[in-house]
CSV table of C-alpha atoms in Angstrom, one decimal:
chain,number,residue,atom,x,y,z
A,25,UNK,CA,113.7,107.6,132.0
A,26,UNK,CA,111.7,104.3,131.9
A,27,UNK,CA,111.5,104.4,135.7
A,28,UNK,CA,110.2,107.5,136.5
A,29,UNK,CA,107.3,107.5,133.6
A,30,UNK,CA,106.2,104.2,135.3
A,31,UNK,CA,106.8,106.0,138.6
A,32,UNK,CA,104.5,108.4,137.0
A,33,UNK,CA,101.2,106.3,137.1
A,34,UNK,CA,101.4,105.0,140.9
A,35,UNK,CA,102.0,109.0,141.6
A,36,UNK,CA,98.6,110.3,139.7
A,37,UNK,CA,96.9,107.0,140.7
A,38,UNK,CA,97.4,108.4,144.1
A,39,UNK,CA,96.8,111.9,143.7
A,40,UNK,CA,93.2,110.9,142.3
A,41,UNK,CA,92.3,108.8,144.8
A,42,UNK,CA,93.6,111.4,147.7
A,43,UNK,CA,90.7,113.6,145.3
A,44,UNK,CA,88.2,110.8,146.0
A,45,UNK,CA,89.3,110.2,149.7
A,46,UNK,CA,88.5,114.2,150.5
A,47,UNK,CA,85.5,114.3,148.4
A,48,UNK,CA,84.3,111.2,150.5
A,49,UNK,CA,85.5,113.2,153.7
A,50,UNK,CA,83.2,116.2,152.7
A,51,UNK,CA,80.4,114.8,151.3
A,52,UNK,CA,80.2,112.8,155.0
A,53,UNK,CA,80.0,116.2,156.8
A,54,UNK,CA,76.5,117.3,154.9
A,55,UNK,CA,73.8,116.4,156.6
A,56,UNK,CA,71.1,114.4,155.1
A,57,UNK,CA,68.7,114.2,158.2
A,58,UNK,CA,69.7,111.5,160.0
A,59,UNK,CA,72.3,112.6,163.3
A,60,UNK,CA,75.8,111.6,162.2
A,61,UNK,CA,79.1,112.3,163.9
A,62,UNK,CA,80.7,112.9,160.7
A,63,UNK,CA,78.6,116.4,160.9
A,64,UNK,CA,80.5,118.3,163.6
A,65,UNK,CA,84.1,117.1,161.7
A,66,UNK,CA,86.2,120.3,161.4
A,67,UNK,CA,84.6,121.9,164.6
A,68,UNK,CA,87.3,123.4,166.7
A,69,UNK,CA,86.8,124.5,170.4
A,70,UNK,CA,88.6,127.1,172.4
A,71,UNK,CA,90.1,124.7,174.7
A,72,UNK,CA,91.8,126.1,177.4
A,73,UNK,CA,92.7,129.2,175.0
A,74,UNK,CA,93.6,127.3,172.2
A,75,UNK,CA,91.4,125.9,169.8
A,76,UNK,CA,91.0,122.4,169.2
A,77,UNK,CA,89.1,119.9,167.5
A,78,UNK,CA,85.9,119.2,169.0
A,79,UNK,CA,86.9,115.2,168.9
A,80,UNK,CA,90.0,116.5,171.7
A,81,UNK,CA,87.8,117.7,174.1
A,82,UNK,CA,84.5,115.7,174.0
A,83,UNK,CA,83.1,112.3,173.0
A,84,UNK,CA,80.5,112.2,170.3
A,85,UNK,CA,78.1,109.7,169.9
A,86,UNK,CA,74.6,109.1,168.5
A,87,UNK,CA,71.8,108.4,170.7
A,88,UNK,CA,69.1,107.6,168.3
A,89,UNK,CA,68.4,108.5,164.7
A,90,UNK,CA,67.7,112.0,165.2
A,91,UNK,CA,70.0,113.4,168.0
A,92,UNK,CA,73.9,113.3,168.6
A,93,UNK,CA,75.2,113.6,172.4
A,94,UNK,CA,78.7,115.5,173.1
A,95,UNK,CA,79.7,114.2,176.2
A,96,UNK,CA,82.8,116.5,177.2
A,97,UNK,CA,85.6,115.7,179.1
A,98,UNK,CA,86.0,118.1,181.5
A,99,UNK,CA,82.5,119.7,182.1
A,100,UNK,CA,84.2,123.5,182.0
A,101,UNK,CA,83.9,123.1,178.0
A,102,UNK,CA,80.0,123.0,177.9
A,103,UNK,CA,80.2,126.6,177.4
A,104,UNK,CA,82.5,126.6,174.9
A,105,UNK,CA,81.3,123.7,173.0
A,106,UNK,CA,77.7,125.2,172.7
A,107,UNK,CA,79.2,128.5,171.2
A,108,UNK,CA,81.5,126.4,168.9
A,109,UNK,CA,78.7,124.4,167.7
A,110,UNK,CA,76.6,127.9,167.3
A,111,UNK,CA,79.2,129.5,165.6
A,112,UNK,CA,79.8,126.8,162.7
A,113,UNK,CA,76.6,127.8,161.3
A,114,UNK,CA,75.7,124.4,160.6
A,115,UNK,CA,71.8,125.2,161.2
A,116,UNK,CA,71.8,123.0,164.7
A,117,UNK,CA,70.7,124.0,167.9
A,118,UNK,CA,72.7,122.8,171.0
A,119,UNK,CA,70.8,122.2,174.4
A,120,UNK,CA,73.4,121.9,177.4
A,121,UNK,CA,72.0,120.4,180.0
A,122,UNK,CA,74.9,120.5,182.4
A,123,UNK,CA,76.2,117.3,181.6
A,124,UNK,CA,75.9,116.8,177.7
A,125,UNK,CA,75.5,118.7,175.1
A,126,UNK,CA,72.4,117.8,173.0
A,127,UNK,CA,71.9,118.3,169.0
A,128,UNK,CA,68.2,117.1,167.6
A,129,UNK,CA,68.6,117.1,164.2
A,130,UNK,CA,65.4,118.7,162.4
A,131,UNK,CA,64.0,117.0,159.5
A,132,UNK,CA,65.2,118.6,156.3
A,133,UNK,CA,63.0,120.7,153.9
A,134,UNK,CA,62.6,120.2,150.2
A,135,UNK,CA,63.9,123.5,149.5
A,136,UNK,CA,67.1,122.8,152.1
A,137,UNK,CA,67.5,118.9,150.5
A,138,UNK,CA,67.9,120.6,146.7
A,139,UNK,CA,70.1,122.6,148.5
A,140,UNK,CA,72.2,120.3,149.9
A,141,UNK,CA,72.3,118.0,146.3
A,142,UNK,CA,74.1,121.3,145.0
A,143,UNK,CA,76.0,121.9,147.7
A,144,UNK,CA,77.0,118.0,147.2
A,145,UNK,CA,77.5,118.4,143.2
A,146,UNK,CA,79.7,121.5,143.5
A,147,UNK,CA,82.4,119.5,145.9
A,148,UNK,CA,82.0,117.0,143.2
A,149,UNK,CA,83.3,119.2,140.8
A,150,UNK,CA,86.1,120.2,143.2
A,151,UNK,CA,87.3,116.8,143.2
A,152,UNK,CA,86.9,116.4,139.1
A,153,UNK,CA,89.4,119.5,139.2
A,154,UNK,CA,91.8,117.6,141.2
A,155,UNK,CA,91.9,114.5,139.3
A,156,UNK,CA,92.4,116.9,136.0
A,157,UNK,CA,94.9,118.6,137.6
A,158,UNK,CA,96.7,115.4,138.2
A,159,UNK,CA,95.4,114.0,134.7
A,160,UNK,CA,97.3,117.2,133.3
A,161,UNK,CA,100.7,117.1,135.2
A,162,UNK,CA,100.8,113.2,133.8
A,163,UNK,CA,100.5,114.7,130.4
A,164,UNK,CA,102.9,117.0,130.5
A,165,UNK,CA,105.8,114.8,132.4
A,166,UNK,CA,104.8,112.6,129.1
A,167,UNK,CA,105.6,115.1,127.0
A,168,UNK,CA,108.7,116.2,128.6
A,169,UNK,CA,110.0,113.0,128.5
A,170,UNK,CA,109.0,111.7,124.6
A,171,UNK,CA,110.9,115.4,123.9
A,172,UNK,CA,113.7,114.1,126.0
A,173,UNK,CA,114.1,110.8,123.8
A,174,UNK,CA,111.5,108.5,125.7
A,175,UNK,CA,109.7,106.2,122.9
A,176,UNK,CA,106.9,108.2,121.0
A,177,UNK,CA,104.7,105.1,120.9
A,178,UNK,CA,105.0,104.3,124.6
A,179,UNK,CA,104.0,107.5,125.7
A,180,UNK,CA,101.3,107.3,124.1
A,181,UNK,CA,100.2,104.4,125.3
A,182,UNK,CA,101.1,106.0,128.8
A,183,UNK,CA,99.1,108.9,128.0
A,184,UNK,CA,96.2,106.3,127.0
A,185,UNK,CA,96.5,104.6,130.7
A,186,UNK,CA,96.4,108.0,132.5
A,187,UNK,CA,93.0,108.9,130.5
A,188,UNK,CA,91.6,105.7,131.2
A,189,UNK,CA,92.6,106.4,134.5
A,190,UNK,CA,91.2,109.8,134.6
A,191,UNK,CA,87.8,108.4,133.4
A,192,UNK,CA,87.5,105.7,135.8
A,193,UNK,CA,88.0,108.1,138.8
A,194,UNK,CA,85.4,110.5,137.3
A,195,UNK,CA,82.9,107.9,136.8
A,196,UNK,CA,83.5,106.9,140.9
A,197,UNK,CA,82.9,110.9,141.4
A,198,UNK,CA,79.6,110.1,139.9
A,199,UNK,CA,79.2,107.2,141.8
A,200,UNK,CA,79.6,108.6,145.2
A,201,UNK,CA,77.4,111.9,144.4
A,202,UNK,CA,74.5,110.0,143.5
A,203,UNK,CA,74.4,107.6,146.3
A,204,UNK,CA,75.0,110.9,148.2
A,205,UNK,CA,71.5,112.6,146.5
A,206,UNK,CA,70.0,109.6,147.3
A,207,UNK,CA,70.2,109.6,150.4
A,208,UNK,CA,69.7,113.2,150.7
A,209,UNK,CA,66.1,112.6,149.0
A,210,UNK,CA,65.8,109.7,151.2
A,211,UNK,CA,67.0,111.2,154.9
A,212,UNK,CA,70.2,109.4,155.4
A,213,UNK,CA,73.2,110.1,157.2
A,214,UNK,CA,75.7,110.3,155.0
A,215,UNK,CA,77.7,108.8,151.7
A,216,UNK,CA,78.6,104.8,152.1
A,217,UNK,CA,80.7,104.3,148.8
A,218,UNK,CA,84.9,103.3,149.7
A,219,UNK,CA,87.4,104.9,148.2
């Protein structure tokens, strides 16, 4: 029994920080005025007829502050790269010039920046969720096992580490989403905080 409840705090450790790790993934992919790579993640491309990650079929790069260049591999996928980046909805505006594909990234509005702090707060919340989801299956597994004869005084001082656990992952959700407003307020790429 001993084993598996001290199995039990590597396993949620790790579940909260795969919470942090995706939140951190997300929050890169909003845009805070600045051109960043990290903003066409999750764009697939009919390749070939299949679709595929953008990242497969072109190399992305920034050319300055304010505009990213898509440079495909095989210059048959122009086409499809514009209409890919079109249809993401992700308020950019390819120019193909026959050999690239060109995003300028407009400066953001206020209204679009408070926007964007919301949209940034609510994935926030998504990844609180996860780490009390994982904060909840410790507790239970606890439970489980002081009713199956573990000792009633070391699970809770299990129960005490997987709170304290719980509280320092929320406060790094903090963390990241404020650096992430900042820079939002500020015109910066994207959020800098490691997991």
């Amino acid at each position: 029994m001993e084993v598996e409840i001290s199995k039990l705090e590597e396993i949620i450790d790790n579940q909260m920080k795969d919470s942090l790790h995706h939140l951190q993934q997300e929050l890169s992919k909003i845009r805070a005025g600045k051109a960043s790579t990290a903003m066409l993640e999750g764009i697939r491309v009919q390749a070939y007829g299949i679709p595929s990650p953008l990242k497969s079929t072109a190399s992305v790069s920034t050319a300055d502050a304010k505009t990213l260049v898509i440079q495909p591999w095989d210059k048959a996928m122009l086409a499809p790269i514009e209409k890919a980046i079109f249809e993401a909805n992700l308020g950019l505006t390819p120019m193909n010039d026959g050999e690239v594909v060109r995003i300028n990234v407009p400066p953001l509005t206020e209204e679009r920046r408070k926007s964007l702090a919301k949209a940034a707060r609510g994935l926030g919340e998504d990844a609180k969720i996860g780490i009390r989801g994982a904060r909840q299956k410790a507790m239970d597994a606890i439970k489980k096992e002081v009713k199956n004869g573990y000792p009633e005084d070391a699970g809770k001082r299990m129960e005490a580490t997987i709170q304290s656990l719980t509280g320092d992952y929320n406060k790094k959700v903090e963390e990241m989403l404020d650096a992430k407003e900042k820079d939002i307020k500020i015109g910066r790429a994207s959020c800098r905080e490691r997991v």
